[in-house]
Coordinates of C-alpha atoms in Angstrom, one line a residue:
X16 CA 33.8 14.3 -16.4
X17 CA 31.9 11.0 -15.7
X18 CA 34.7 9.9 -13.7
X19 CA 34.4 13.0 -12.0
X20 CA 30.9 12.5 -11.4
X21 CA 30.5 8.8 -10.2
X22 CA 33.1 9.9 -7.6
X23 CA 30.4 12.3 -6.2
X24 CA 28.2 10.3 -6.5
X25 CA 30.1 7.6 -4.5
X26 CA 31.1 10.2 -1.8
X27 CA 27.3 11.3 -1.6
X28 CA 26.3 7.8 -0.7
X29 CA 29.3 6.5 1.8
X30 CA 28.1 10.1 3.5
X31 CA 24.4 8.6 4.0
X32 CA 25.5 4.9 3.9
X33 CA 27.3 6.4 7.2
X34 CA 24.4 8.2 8.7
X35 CA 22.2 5.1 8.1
X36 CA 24.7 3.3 10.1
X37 CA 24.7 4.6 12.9
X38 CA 20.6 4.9 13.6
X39 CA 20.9 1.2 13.0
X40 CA 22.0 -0.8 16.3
X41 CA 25.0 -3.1 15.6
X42 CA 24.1 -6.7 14.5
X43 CA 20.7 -5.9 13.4
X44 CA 19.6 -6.4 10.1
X45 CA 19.8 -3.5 7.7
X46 CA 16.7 -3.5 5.5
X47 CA 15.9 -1.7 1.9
X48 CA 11.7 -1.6 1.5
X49 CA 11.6 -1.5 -2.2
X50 CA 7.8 -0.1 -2.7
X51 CA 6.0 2.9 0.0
X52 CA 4.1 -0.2 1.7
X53 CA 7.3 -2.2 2.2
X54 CA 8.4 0.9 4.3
X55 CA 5.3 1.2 5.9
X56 CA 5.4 -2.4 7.1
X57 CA 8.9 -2.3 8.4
X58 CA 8.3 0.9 10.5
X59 CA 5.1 -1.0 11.8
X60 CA 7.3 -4.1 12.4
X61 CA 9.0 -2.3 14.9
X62 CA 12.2 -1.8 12.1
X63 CA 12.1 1.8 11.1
X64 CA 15.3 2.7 12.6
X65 CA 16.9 -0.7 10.9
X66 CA 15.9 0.7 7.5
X67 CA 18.9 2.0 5.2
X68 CA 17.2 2.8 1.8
X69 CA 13.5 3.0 0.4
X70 CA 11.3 3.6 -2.6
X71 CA 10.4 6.8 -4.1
X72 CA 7.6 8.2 -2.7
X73 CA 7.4 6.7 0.6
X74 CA 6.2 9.0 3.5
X75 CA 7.8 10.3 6.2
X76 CA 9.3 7.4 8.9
X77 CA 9.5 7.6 12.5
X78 CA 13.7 8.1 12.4
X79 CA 15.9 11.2 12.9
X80 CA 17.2 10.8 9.1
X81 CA 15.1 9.5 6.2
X82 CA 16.7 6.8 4.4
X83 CA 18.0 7.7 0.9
X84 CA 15.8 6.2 -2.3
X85 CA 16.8 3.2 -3.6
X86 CA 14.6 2.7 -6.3
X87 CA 11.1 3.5 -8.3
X88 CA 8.8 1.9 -10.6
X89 CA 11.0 1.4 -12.9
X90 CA 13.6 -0.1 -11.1
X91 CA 16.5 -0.4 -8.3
X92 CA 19.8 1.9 -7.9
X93 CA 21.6 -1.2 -8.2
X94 CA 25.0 1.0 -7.4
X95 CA 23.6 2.5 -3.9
X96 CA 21.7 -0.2 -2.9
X97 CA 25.4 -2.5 -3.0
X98 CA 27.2 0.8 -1.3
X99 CA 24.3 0.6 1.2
X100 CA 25.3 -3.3 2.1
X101 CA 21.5 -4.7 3.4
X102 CA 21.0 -8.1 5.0
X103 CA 17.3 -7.9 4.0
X104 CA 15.1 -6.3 1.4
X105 CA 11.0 -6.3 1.3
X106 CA 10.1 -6.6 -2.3
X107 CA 6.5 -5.8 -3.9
X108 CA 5.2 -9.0 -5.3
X109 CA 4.1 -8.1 -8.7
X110 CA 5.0 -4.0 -8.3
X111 CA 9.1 -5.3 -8.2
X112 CA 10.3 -6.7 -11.4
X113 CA 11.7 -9.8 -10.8
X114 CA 15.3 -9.5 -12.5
X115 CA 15.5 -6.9 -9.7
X116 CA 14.4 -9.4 -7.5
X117 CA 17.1 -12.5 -8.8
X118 CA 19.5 -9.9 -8.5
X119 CA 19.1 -9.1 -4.8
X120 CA 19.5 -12.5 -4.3
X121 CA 22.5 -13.0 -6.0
X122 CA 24.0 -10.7 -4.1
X123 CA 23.0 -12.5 -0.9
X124 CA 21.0 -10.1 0.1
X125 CA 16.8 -11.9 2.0
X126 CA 14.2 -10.8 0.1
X127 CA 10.8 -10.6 1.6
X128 CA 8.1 -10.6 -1.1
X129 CA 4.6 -8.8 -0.1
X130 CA 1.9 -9.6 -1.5
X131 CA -1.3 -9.3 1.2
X132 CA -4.7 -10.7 -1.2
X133 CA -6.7 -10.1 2.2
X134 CA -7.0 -7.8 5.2
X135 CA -5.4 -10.9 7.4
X136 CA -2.3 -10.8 5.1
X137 CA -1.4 -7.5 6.6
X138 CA -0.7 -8.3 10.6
X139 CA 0.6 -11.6 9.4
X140 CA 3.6 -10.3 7.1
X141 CA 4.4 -7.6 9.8
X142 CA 5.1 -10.4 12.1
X143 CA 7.2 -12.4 9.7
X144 CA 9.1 -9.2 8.5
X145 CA 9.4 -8.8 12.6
X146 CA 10.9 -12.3 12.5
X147 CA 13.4 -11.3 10.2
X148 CA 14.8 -8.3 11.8
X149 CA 14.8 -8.8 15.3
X150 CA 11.9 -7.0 16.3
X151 CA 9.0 -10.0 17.3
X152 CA 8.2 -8.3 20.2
X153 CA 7.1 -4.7 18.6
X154 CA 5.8 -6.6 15.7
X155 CA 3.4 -8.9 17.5
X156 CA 1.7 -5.9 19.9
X157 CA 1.3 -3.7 15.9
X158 CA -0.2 -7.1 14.7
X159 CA -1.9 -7.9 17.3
X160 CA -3.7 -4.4 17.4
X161 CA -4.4 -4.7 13.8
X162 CA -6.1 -8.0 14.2
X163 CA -8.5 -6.3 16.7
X164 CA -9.4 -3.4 14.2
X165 CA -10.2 -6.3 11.8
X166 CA -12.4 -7.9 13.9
X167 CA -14.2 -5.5 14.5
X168 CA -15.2 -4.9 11.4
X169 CA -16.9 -7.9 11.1
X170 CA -19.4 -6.3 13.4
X171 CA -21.0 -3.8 10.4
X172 CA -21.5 -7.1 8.9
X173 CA -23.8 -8.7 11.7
X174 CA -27.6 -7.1 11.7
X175 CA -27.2 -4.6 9.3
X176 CA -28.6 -4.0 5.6
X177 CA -25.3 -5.0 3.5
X178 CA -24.6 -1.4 1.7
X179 CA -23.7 -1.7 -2.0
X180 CA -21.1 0.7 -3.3
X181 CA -18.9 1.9 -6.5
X182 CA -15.5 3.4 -6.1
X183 CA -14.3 5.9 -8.7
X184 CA -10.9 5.7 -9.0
X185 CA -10.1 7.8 -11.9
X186 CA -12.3 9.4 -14.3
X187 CA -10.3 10.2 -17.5
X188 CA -11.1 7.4 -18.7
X189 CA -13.7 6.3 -16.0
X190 CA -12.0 3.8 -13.4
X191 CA -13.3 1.6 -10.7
X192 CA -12.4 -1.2 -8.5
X193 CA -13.5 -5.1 -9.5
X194 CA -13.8 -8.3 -7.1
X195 CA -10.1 -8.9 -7.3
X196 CA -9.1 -5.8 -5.5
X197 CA -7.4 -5.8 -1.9
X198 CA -10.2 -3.4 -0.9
X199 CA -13.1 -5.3 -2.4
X200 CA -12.0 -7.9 -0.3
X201 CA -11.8 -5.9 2.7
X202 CA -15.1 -3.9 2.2
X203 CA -16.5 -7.1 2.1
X204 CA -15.6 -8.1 5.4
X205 CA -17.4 -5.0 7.2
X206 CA -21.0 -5.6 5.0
X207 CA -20.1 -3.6 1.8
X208 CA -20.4 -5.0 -1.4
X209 CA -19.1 -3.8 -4.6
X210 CA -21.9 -3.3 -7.9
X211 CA -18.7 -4.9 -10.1
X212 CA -17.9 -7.9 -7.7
X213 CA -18.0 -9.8 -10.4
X214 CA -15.8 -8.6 -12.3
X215 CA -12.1 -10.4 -12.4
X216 CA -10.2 -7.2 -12.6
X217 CA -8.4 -5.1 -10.4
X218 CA -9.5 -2.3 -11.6
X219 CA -11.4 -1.7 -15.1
X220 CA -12.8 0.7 -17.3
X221 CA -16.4 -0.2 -17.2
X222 CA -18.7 1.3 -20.4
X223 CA -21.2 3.8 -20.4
X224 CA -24.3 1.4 -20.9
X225 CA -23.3 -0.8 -17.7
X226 CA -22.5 2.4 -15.7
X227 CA -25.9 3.6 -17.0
X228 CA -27.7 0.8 -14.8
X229 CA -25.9 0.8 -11.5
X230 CA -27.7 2.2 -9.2
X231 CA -25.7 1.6 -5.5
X232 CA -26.3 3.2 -2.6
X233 CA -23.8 4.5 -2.7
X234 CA -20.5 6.0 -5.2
X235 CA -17.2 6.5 -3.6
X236 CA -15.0 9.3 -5.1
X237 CA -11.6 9.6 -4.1
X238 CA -10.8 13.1 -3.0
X239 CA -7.6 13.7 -4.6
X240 CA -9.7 13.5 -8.3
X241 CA -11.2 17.1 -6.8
X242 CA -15.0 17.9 -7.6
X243 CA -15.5 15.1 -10.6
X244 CA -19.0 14.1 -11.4
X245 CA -19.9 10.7 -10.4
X246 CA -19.9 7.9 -12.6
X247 CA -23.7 6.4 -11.6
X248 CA -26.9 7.5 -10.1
X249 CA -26.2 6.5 -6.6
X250 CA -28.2 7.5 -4.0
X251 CA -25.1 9.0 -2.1
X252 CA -22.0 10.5 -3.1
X253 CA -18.8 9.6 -0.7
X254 CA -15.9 11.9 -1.2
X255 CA -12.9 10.4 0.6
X256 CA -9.1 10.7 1.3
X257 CA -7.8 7.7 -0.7
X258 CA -3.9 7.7 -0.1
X259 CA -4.0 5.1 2.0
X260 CA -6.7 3.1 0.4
X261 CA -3.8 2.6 -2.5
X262 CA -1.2 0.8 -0.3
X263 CA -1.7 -2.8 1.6
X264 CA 0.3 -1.4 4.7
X265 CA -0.9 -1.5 7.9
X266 CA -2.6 2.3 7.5
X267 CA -4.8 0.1 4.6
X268 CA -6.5 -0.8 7.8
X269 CA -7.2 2.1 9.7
X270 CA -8.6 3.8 6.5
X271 CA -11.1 0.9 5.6
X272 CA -12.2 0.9 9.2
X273 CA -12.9 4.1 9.1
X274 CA -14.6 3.8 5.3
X275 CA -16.7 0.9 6.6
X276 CA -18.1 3.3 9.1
X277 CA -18.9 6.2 6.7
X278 CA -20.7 3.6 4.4
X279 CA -23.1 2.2 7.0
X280 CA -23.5 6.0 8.3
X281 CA -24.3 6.8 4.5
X282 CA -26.8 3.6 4.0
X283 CA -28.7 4.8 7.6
X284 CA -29.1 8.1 5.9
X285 CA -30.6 7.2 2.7
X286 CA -33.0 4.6 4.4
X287 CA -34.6 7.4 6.8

């Protein structure tokens, strides 16, 4: 019966090994994205059609077939990903474990390790990952474009009130955003500032006196938690889509533009 069913299994993934192949133009570089961002950045690299497997989770990509899934959290198809033969794979620098990582390489199969710390990270690994497939072109127009949006965030930040701001990230137990997040980082770049920069976290559980004497202008909520009271007496209350707030891909971007723009809208109202 096992025999049985490995056989399946095997035909199952020569069948999609096969349709992989041939959206992938010969001699390129087949690719695995081990993490939803990985997959992001490929597609943005101009590689979508060069990808042959991907995490769980990761959204919809610009090709006629979706890849098949390769891995999760809690680790790599090692079977299909060696059925699936990749050239290179884009691993998640501290989201991939790395005995997942050693093995890739001892199967000579590139690994590309992300790991963007700040906004600038982004457009520059989606021209290295360009680099490594084949696609420099594509990937320096999608960088270059991103680079722009950055900049111009920068101009929130020049004549304007800096706004102050928590993020509730989960509220069973209450969660928020520190000064080592990616988006701390970025917020900061556009004139927002976080009430817990300070704190060397990620994200944290902060307790019920210190949330007691923040008082930002105002508390972002992400919209997926649905109508959860907020953790401090802000002035305002910012319910937004957070999706792509949770994933350093070039969509990370767009959505802090646009949250930089809804913060300094929210600031002008409370000051009127």
């Amino acid at each position: 019966m096992i025999s049985l069913f490995r056989a399946r299994r095997t035909i199952a993934t020569i069948v999609l090994w096969a349709l992989c192949t041939g959206v992938a133009a010969a001699g390129q570089p087949r690719v695995i994205a081990l993490s939803p961002h990985g997959a992001d950045l490929v597609a943005a690299a101009g590689g979508a059609s060069q990808l042959v497997g991907v995490a769980a989770f990761t959204g919809p990509l610009p090709v006629t077939r979706q890849p098949p899934v390769v891995g999760d959290a809690h680790g790599l198809d090692r079977e299909q990903i060696l059925q699936l033969h990749p050239d290179v794979a884009v691993a998640w620098k501290g989201g991939n474990r790395e005995t997942d990582i050693a093995w890739l390489e001892q199967q000579g199969i590139r690994v590309y390790v992300s790991g963007p710390r700040h906004l600038a990270d982004i457009p520059r690994e989606v021209r290295e990952i360009g680099a490594l497939l084949g696609t420099g072109g594509a990937a320096d127009d999608a960088a270059d474009r991103l680079d722009a949006r950055i900049l111009g965030l920068h101009s929130h930040a020049t004549g304007t009130a800096a706004v102050n701001y928590v993020f509730q990230v989960w509220h069973r137990p209450p969660m928020t955003f520190g000064g080592k997040a990616l988006l701390t980082r970025a917020l900061r770049g556009c004139g927002a500032e976080n009430a817990f920069d300070d704190v060397p976290a990620e994200t944290f559980t902060p307790d019920p006196e210190t949330l007691a004497r923040i008082a930002s202008d105002v508390e972002i909520i992400a919209d997926d938690l649905g109508d959860v009271p907020p953790l401090t007496s802000s002035a305002r209350i910012l319910r937004v889509p957070a999706d792509a707030l949770y994933q350093p891909s070039p969509p990370f971007v767009e959505a802090v533009a646009r949250l930089c723009e809804m913060l300094h809208r929210e600031k002008g109202r409370a000051d009127r």
